[in-house]
Amino acid sequence: DAYYSSCLITDKDGLKFIKDINTSDSLKSINKERVYDAKFIHGGGFAYTTMTGDIESNLFSLNICDINGREIAELQVPGGSFALHPNGRTAYISGNDNVVKVNLITNSLDKYQPLDNQSDELSKVLRGGLNAALRYLIYSKKDMITASRYMDS
């Protein structure tokens, strides 16, 4: 994503922020985890999502950063991708049978609306197994402890 002379770059090494593309020393590494979505928000700051540590809950972290790339808030949200209102002040995130409206001015969840009270054990197994398999395929990291939790399910 880009905003005036600023730029966000995602790759297998995480998220990088360039505050001003006209200066060579402005590249800043923000996060080394997998970033699912990243966008500039109102005022030149930006937000991005990463997975939380609990694979079975399927929750993500929405990290909100200021114009200099400093993290100012981290919110637990149900999805990895988010839609941004054109004014950049509100984000909408859905997933895990829920919809969340995020106020990016106050950095708070304004609305949490359950779509369904469904708890699906199969979804947890599929997410966990797929996560372990993808980590192996992408990063060559064998995590047999995590994988074994889903083999017998």
mmCIF file with all atom_site columns, C-alpha atoms in Angstrom:
data_model
loop_
_atom_site.group_PDB
_atom_site.id
_atom_site.type_symbol
_atom_site.label_atom_id
_atom_site.label_alt_id
_atom_site.label_comp_id
_atom_site.label_asym_id
_atom_site.label_entity_id
_atom_site.label_seq_id
_atom_site.pdbx_PDB_ins_code
_atom_site.Cartn_x
_atom_site.Cartn_y
_atom_site.Cartn_z
_atom_site.occupancy
_atom_site.B_iso_or_equiv
_atom_site.pdbx_formal_charge
_atom_site.auth_seq_id
_atom_site.auth_comp_id
_atom_site.auth_asym_id
_atom_site.auth_atom_id
_atom_site.pdbx_PDB_model_num
ATOM 1   C CA . ASP A 1 1   ? 0.000   0.000   0.000  1.00 0.00 ? 1   ASP A CA 1
ATOM 2   C CA . ALA A 1 2   ? 1.158   3.592   -0.492 1.00 0.00 ? 2   ALA A CA 1
ATOM 3   C CA . TYR A 1 3   ? 0.293   6.960   1.041  1.00 0.00 ? 3   TYR A CA 1
ATOM 4   C CA . TYR A 1 4   ? 1.909   10.096  -0.387 1.00 0.00 ? 4   TYR A CA 1
ATOM 5   C CA . SER A 1 5   ? 5.631   9.212   -0.266 1.00 0.00 ? 5   SER A CA 1
ATOM 6   C CA . SER A 1 6   ? 5.227   6.354   2.255  1.00 0.00 ? 6   SER A CA 1
ATOM 7   C CA . CYS A 1 7   ? 5.044   2.697   1.349  1.00 0.00 ? 7   CYS A CA 1
ATOM 8   C CA . LEU A 1 8   ? 4.284   -0.656  3.030  1.00 0.00 ? 8   LEU A CA 1
ATOM 9   C CA . ILE A 1 9   ? 5.995   -3.802  1.771  1.00 0.00 ? 9   ILE A CA 1
ATOM 10  C CA . THR A 1 10  ? 5.076   -7.346  2.787  1.00 0.00 ? 10  THR A CA 1
ATOM 11  C CA . ASP A 1 11  ? 7.106   -10.428 1.980  1.00 0.00 ? 11  ASP A CA 1
ATOM 12  C CA . LYS A 1 12  ? 8.101   -13.732 3.607  1.00 0.00 ? 12  LYS A CA 1
ATOM 13  C CA . ASP A 1 13  ? 10.211  -11.748 6.103  1.00 0.00 ? 13  ASP A CA 1
ATOM 14  C CA . GLY A 1 14  ? 7.257   -9.733  7.434  1.00 0.00 ? 14  GLY A CA 1
ATOM 15  C CA . LEU A 1 15  ? 6.271   -6.101  7.061  1.00 0.00 ? 15  LEU A CA 1
ATOM 16  C CA . LYS A 1 16  ? 8.523   -3.186  6.167  1.00 0.00 ? 16  LYS A CA 1
ATOM 17  C CA . PHE A 1 17  ? 7.641   0.504   6.239  1.00 0.00 ? 17  PHE A CA 1
ATOM 18  C CA . ILE A 1 18  ? 9.227   3.208   4.113  1.00 0.00 ? 18  ILE A CA 1
ATOM 19  C CA . LYS A 1 19  ? 8.305   6.599   5.540  1.00 0.00 ? 19  LYS A CA 1
ATOM 20  C CA . ASP A 1 20  ? 9.697   8.502   2.554  1.00 0.00 ? 20  ASP A CA 1
ATOM 21  C CA . ILE A 1 21  ? 10.638  6.708   -0.663 1.00 0.00 ? 21  ILE A CA 1
ATOM 22  C CA . ASN A 1 22  ? 12.860  9.663   -1.585 1.00 0.00 ? 22  ASN A CA 1
ATOM 23  C CA . THR A 1 23  ? 15.333  8.897   1.225  1.00 0.00 ? 23  THR A CA 1
ATOM 24  C CA . SER A 1 24  ? 17.352  5.692   1.233  1.00 0.00 ? 24  SER A CA 1
ATOM 25  C CA . ASP A 1 25  ? 17.592  5.322   5.009  1.00 0.00 ? 25  ASP A CA 1
ATOM 26  C CA . SER A 1 26  ? 13.874  5.304   5.768  1.00 0.00 ? 26  SER A CA 1
ATOM 27  C CA . LEU A 1 27  ? 13.263  1.508   5.476  1.00 0.00 ? 27  LEU A CA 1
ATOM 28  C CA . LYS A 1 28  ? 12.051  0.184   8.828  1.00 0.00 ? 28  LYS A CA 1
ATOM 29  C CA . SER A 1 29  ? 11.268  -3.444  9.657  1.00 0.00 ? 29  SER A CA 1
ATOM 30  C CA . ILE A 1 30  ? 7.944   -3.468  11.524 1.00 0.00 ? 30  ILE A CA 1
ATOM 31  C CA . ASN A 1 31  ? 7.230   -7.157  12.019 1.00 0.00 ? 31  ASN A CA 1
ATOM 32  C CA . LYS A 1 32  ? 8.925   -10.455 11.175 1.00 0.00 ? 32  LYS A CA 1
ATOM 33  C CA . GLU A 1 33  ? 5.738   -12.571 11.343 1.00 0.00 ? 33  GLU A CA 1
ATOM 34  C CA . ARG A 1 34  ? 3.429   -13.367 8.462  1.00 0.00 ? 34  ARG A CA 1
ATOM 35  C CA . VAL A 1 35  ? 1.270   -10.328 7.732  1.00 0.00 ? 35  VAL A CA 1
ATOM 36  C CA . TYR A 1 36  ? -2.191  -11.114 6.388  1.00 0.00 ? 36  TYR A CA 1
ATOM 37  C CA . ASP A 1 37  ? -3.234  -7.580  5.452  1.00 0.00 ? 37  ASP A CA 1
ATOM 38  C CA . ALA A 1 38  ? -1.745  -4.074  5.731  1.00 0.00 ? 38  ALA A CA 1
ATOM 39  C CA . LYS A 1 39  ? -3.228  -0.702  4.853  1.00 0.00 ? 39  LYS A CA 1
ATOM 40  C CA . PHE A 1 40  ? -2.596  2.978   5.469  1.00 0.00 ? 40  PHE A CA 1
ATOM 41  C CA . ILE A 1 41  ? -5.222  4.641   7.662  1.00 0.00 ? 41  ILE A CA 1
ATOM 42  C CA . HIS A 1 42  ? -6.363  8.201   8.353  1.00 0.00 ? 42  HIS A CA 1
ATOM 43  C CA . GLY A 1 43  ? -3.487  10.612  9.044  1.00 0.00 ? 43  GLY A CA 1
ATOM 44  C CA . GLY A 1 44  ? -0.728  8.486   7.501  1.00 0.00 ? 44  GLY A CA 1
ATOM 45  C CA . GLY A 1 45  ? -0.514  5.754   10.120 1.00 0.00 ? 45  GLY A CA 1
ATOM 46  C CA . PHE A 1 46  ? -1.170  2.150   9.155  1.00 0.00 ? 46  PHE A CA 1
ATOM 47  C CA . ALA A 1 47  ? -2.743  -1.059  10.404 1.00 0.00 ? 47  ALA A CA 1
ATOM 48  C CA . TYR A 1 48  ? -1.811  -4.681  9.770  1.00 0.00 ? 48  TYR A CA 1
ATOM 49  C CA . THR A 1 49  ? -2.951  -8.122  10.898 1.00 0.00 ? 49  THR A CA 1
ATOM 50  C CA . THR A 1 50  ? -0.997  -11.125 12.168 1.00 0.00 ? 50  THR A CA 1
ATOM 51  C CA . MET A 1 51  ? -2.103  -14.445 13.658 1.00 0.00 ? 51  MET A CA 1
ATOM 52  C CA . THR A 1 52  ? -2.243  -14.727 17.435 1.00 0.00 ? 52  THR A CA 1
ATOM 53  C CA . GLY A 1 53  ? -0.473  -17.614 19.143 1.00 0.00 ? 53  GLY A CA 1
ATOM 54  C CA . ASP A 1 54  ? -3.646  -19.695 19.568 1.00 0.00 ? 54  ASP A CA 1
ATOM 55  C CA . ILE A 1 55  ? -4.340  -21.483 16.273 1.00 0.00 ? 55  ILE A CA 1
ATOM 56  C CA . GLU A 1 56  ? -7.568  -23.100 17.501 1.00 0.00 ? 56  GLU A CA 1
ATOM 57  C CA . SER A 1 57  ? -9.239  -19.797 18.416 1.00 0.00 ? 57  SER A CA 1
ATOM 58  C CA . ASN A 1 58  ? -8.533  -18.456 14.909 1.00 0.00 ? 58  ASN A CA 1
ATOM 59  C CA . LEU A 1 59  ? -8.073  -14.939 16.287 1.00 0.00 ? 59  LEU A CA 1
ATOM 60  C CA . PHE A 1 60  ? -5.829  -12.348 14.705 1.00 0.00 ? 60  PHE A CA 1
ATOM 61  C CA . SER A 1 61  ? -4.075  -9.259  16.022 1.00 0.00 ? 61  SER A CA 1
ATOM 62  C CA . LEU A 1 62  ? -4.871  -5.947  14.395 1.00 0.00 ? 62  LEU A CA 1
ATOM 63  C CA . ASN A 1 63  ? -1.804  -3.794  15.040 1.00 0.00 ? 63  ASN A CA 1
ATOM 64  C CA . ILE A 1 64  ? -2.227  -0.050  14.642 1.00 0.00 ? 64  ILE A CA 1
ATOM 65  C CA . CYS A 1 65  ? 0.866   2.104   14.074 1.00 0.00 ? 65  CYS A CA 1
ATOM 66  C CA . ASP A 1 66  ? 1.414   5.849   13.965 1.00 0.00 ? 66  ASP A CA 1
ATOM 67  C CA . ILE A 1 67  ? 2.926   7.845   11.099 1.00 0.00 ? 67  ILE A CA 1
ATOM 68  C CA . ASN A 1 68  ? 6.464   6.906   12.264 1.00 0.00 ? 68  ASN A CA 1
ATOM 69  C CA . GLY A 1 69  ? 5.771   3.164   12.382 1.00 0.00 ? 69  GLY A CA 1
ATOM 70  C CA . ARG A 1 70  ? 5.474   2.901   16.192 1.00 0.00 ? 70  ARG A CA 1
ATOM 71  C CA . GLU A 1 71  ? 2.775   0.490   17.364 1.00 0.00 ? 71  GLU A CA 1
ATOM 72  C CA . ILE A 1 72  ? 0.132   2.373   19.343 1.00 0.00 ? 72  ILE A CA 1
ATOM 73  C CA . ALA A 1 73  ? -2.518  -0.353  19.746 1.00 0.00 ? 73  ALA A CA 1
ATOM 74  C CA . GLU A 1 74  ? -3.089  -4.082  19.333 1.00 0.00 ? 74  GLU A CA 1
ATOM 75  C CA . LEU A 1 75  ? -6.630  -5.454  19.166 1.00 0.00 ? 75  LEU A CA 1
ATOM 76  C CA . GLN A 1 76  ? -7.835  -9.066  18.966 1.00 0.00 ? 76  GLN A CA 1
ATOM 77  C CA . VAL A 1 77  ? -10.082 -9.499  15.909 1.00 0.00 ? 77  VAL A CA 1
ATOM 78  C CA . PRO A 1 78  ? -11.764 -12.494 14.243 1.00 0.00 ? 78  PRO A CA 1
ATOM 79  C CA . GLY A 1 79  ? -10.239 -12.203 10.747 1.00 0.00 ? 79  GLY A CA 1
ATOM 80  C CA . GLY A 1 80  ? -6.964  -11.634 8.956  1.00 0.00 ? 80  GLY A CA 1
ATOM 81  C CA . SER A 1 81  ? -8.236  -9.322  6.221  1.00 0.00 ? 81  SER A CA 1
ATOM 82  C CA . PHE A 1 82  ? -9.999  -6.049  6.716  1.00 0.00 ? 82  PHE A CA 1
ATOM 83  C CA . ALA A 1 83  ? -11.951 -3.579  4.640  1.00 0.00 ? 83  ALA A CA 1
ATOM 84  C CA . LEU A 1 84  ? -11.130 0.054   5.194  1.00 0.00 ? 84  LEU A CA 1
ATOM 85  C CA . HIS A 1 85  ? -13.745 2.789   4.938  1.00 0.00 ? 85  HIS A CA 1
ATOM 86  C CA . PRO A 1 86  ? -12.692 5.388   2.318  1.00 0.00 ? 86  PRO A CA 1
ATOM 87  C CA . ASN A 1 87  ? -12.102 7.999   5.047  1.00 0.00 ? 87  ASN A CA 1
ATOM 88  C CA . GLY A 1 88  ? -9.527  5.683   6.691  1.00 0.00 ? 88  GLY A CA 1
ATOM 89  C CA . ARG A 1 89  ? -11.099 6.024   10.129 1.00 0.00 ? 89  ARG A CA 1
ATOM 90  C CA . THR A 1 90  ? -13.022 2.742   10.309 1.00 0.00 ? 90  THR A CA 1
ATOM 91  C CA . ALA A 1 91  ? -12.117 -0.864  9.496  1.00 0.00 ? 91  ALA A CA 1
ATOM 92  C CA . TYR A 1 92  ? -14.486 -3.806  9.122  1.00 0.00 ? 92  TYR A CA 1
ATOM 93  C CA . ILE A 1 93  ? -13.286 -7.312  9.891  1.00 0.00 ? 93  ILE A CA 1
ATOM 94  C CA . SER A 1 94  ? -15.241 -10.532 9.654  1.00 0.00 ? 94  SER A CA 1
ATOM 95  C CA . GLY A 1 95  ? -14.322 -14.080 10.468 1.00 0.00 ? 95  GLY A CA 1
ATOM 96  C CA . ASN A 1 96  ? -14.897 -16.826 12.977 1.00 0.00 ? 96  ASN A CA 1
ATOM 97  C CA . ASP A 1 97  ? -18.672 -16.200 12.649 1.00 0.00 ? 97  ASP A CA 1
ATOM 98  C CA . ASN A 1 98  ? -18.346 -12.588 13.871 1.00 0.00 ? 98  ASN A CA 1
ATOM 99  C CA . VAL A 1 99  ? -18.215 -9.078  12.466 1.00 0.00 ? 99  VAL A CA 1
ATOM 100 C CA . VAL A 1 100 ? -16.166 -6.332  14.105 1.00 0.00 ? 100 VAL A CA 1
ATOM 101 C CA . LYS A 1 101 ? -16.186 -2.598  13.409 1.00 0.00 ? 101 LYS A CA 1
ATOM 102 C CA . VAL A 1 102 ? -12.926 -0.960  14.487 1.00 0.00 ? 102 VAL A CA 1
ATOM 103 C CA . ASN A 1 103 ? -12.704 2.748   15.253 1.00 0.00 ? 103 ASN A CA 1
ATOM 104 C CA . LEU A 1 104 ? -9.191  3.685   14.077 1.00 0.00 ? 104 LEU A CA 1
ATOM 105 C CA . ILE A 1 105 ? -9.340  7.110   15.752 1.00 0.00 ? 105 ILE A CA 1
ATOM 106 C CA . THR A 1 106 ? -9.916  5.758   19.282 1.00 0.00 ? 106 THR A CA 1
ATOM 107 C CA . ASN A 1 107 ? -8.286  2.385   18.458 1.00 0.00 ? 107 ASN A CA 1
ATOM 108 C CA . SER A 1 108 ? -11.220 0.471   19.865 1.00 0.00 ? 108 SER A CA 1
ATOM 109 C CA . LEU A 1 109 ? -13.786 -2.106  18.837 1.00 0.00 ? 109 LEU A CA 1
ATOM 110 C CA . ASP A 1 110 ? -17.080 -0.274  18.356 1.00 0.00 ? 110 ASP A CA 1
ATOM 111 C CA . LYS A 1 111 ? -19.270 -3.181  17.464 1.00 0.00 ? 111 LYS A CA 1
ATOM 112 C CA . TYR A 1 112 ? -19.095 -6.914  17.959 1.00 0.00 ? 112 TYR A CA 1
ATOM 113 C CA . GLN A 1 113 ? -21.924 -8.820  16.384 1.00 0.00 ? 113 GLN A CA 1
ATOM 114 C CA . PRO A 1 114 ? -22.062 -12.618 16.511 1.00 0.00 ? 114 PRO A CA 1
ATOM 115 C CA . LEU A 1 115 ? -23.438 -14.022 13.274 1.00 0.00 ? 115 LEU A CA 1
ATOM 116 C CA . ASP A 1 116 ? -23.980 -17.516 14.614 1.00 0.00 ? 116 ASP A CA 1
ATOM 117 C CA . ASN A 1 117 ? -23.257 -19.430 17.828 1.00 0.00 ? 117 ASN A CA 1
ATOM 118 C CA . GLN A 1 118 ? -21.637 -22.269 15.935 1.00 0.00 ? 118 GLN A CA 1
ATOM 119 C CA . SER A 1 119 ? -18.606 -23.982 17.455 1.00 0.00 ? 119 SER A CA 1
ATOM 120 C CA . ASP A 1 120 ? -17.024 -26.287 14.907 1.00 0.00 ? 120 ASP A CA 1
ATOM 121 C CA . GLU A 1 121 ? -14.338 -28.684 16.149 1.00 0.00 ? 121 GLU A CA 1
ATOM 122 C CA . LEU A 1 122 ? -13.582 -29.717 12.561 1.00 0.00 ? 122 LEU A CA 1
ATOM 123 C CA . SER A 1 123 ? -12.640 -26.118 11.680 1.00 0.00 ? 123 SER A CA 1
ATOM 124 C CA . LYS A 1 124 ? -10.117 -26.047 14.531 1.00 0.00 ? 124 LYS A CA 1
ATOM 125 C CA . VAL A 1 125 ? -8.528  -29.290 13.325 1.00 0.00 ? 125 VAL A CA 1
ATOM 126 C CA . LEU A 1 126 ? -8.362  -28.100 9.713  1.00 0.00 ? 126 LEU A CA 1
ATOM 127 C CA . ARG A 1 127 ? -6.891  -24.703 10.649 1.00 0.00 ? 127 ARG A CA 1
ATOM 128 C CA . GLY A 1 128 ? -4.286  -26.231 12.955 1.00 0.00 ? 128 GLY A CA 1
ATOM 129 C CA . GLY A 1 129 ? -3.244  -28.959 10.539 1.00 0.00 ? 129 GLY A CA 1
ATOM 130 C CA . LEU A 1 130 ? -3.097  -26.573 7.604  1.00 0.00 ? 130 LEU A CA 1
ATOM 131 C CA . ASN A 1 131 ? -1.059  -24.079 9.620  1.00 0.00 ? 131 ASN A CA 1
ATOM 132 C CA . ALA A 1 132 ? 1.515   -26.761 10.543 1.00 0.00 ? 132 ALA A CA 1
ATOM 133 C CA . ALA A 1 133 ? 1.686   -27.977 6.932  1.00 0.00 ? 133 ALA A CA 1
ATOM 134 C CA . LEU A 1 134 ? 2.112   -24.463 5.511  1.00 0.00 ? 134 LEU A CA 1
ATOM 135 C CA . ARG A 1 135 ? 4.871   -23.627 7.994  1.00 0.00 ? 135 ARG A CA 1
ATOM 136 C CA . TYR A 1 136 ? 6.705   -26.709 6.807  1.00 0.00 ? 136 TYR A CA 1
ATOM 137 C CA . LEU A 1 137 ? 6.165   -25.959 3.102  1.00 0.00 ? 137 LEU A CA 1
ATOM 138 C CA . ILE A 1 138 ? 6.990   -22.247 3.291  1.00 0.00 ? 138 ILE A CA 1
ATOM 139 C CA . TYR A 1 139 ? 9.628   -22.061 6.024  1.00 0.00 ? 139 TYR A CA 1
ATOM 140 C CA . SER A 1 140 ? 10.833  -25.710 6.178  1.00 0.00 ? 140 SER A CA 1
ATOM 141 C CA . LYS A 1 141 ? 9.988   -25.683 9.887  1.00 0.00 ? 141 LYS A CA 1
ATOM 142 C CA . LYS A 1 142 ? 8.853   -29.065 11.207 1.00 0.00 ? 142 LYS A CA 1
ATOM 143 C CA . ASP A 1 143 ? 6.542   -28.668 14.155 1.00 0.00 ? 143 ASP A CA 1
ATOM 144 C CA . MET A 1 144 ? 5.603   -32.233 14.966 1.00 0.00 ? 144 MET A CA 1
ATOM 145 C CA . ILE A 1 145 ? 4.294   -31.313 18.420 1.00 0.00 ? 145 ILE A CA 1
ATOM 146 C CA . THR A 1 146 ? 1.655   -29.000 16.937 1.00 0.00 ? 146 THR A CA 1
ATOM 147 C CA . ALA A 1 147 ? 0.962   -31.335 14.007 1.00 0.00 ? 147 ALA A CA 1
ATOM 148 C CA . SER A 1 148 ? 0.460   -34.340 16.308 1.00 0.00 ? 148 SER A CA 1
ATOM 149 C CA . ARG A 1 149 ? -2.338  -32.483 18.131 1.00 0.00 ? 149 ARG A CA 1
ATOM 150 C CA . TYR A 1 150 ? -4.349  -32.640 14.905 1.00 0.00 ? 150 TYR A CA 1
ATOM 151 C CA . MET A 1 151 ? -3.410  -36.075 13.567 1.00 0.00 ? 151 MET A CA 1
ATOM 152 C CA . ASP A 1 152 ? -5.653  -38.059 15.920 1.00 0.00 ? 152 ASP A CA 1
ATOM 153 C CA . SER A 1 153 ? -8.614  -35.680 15.826 1.00 0.00 ? 153 SER A CA 1
#
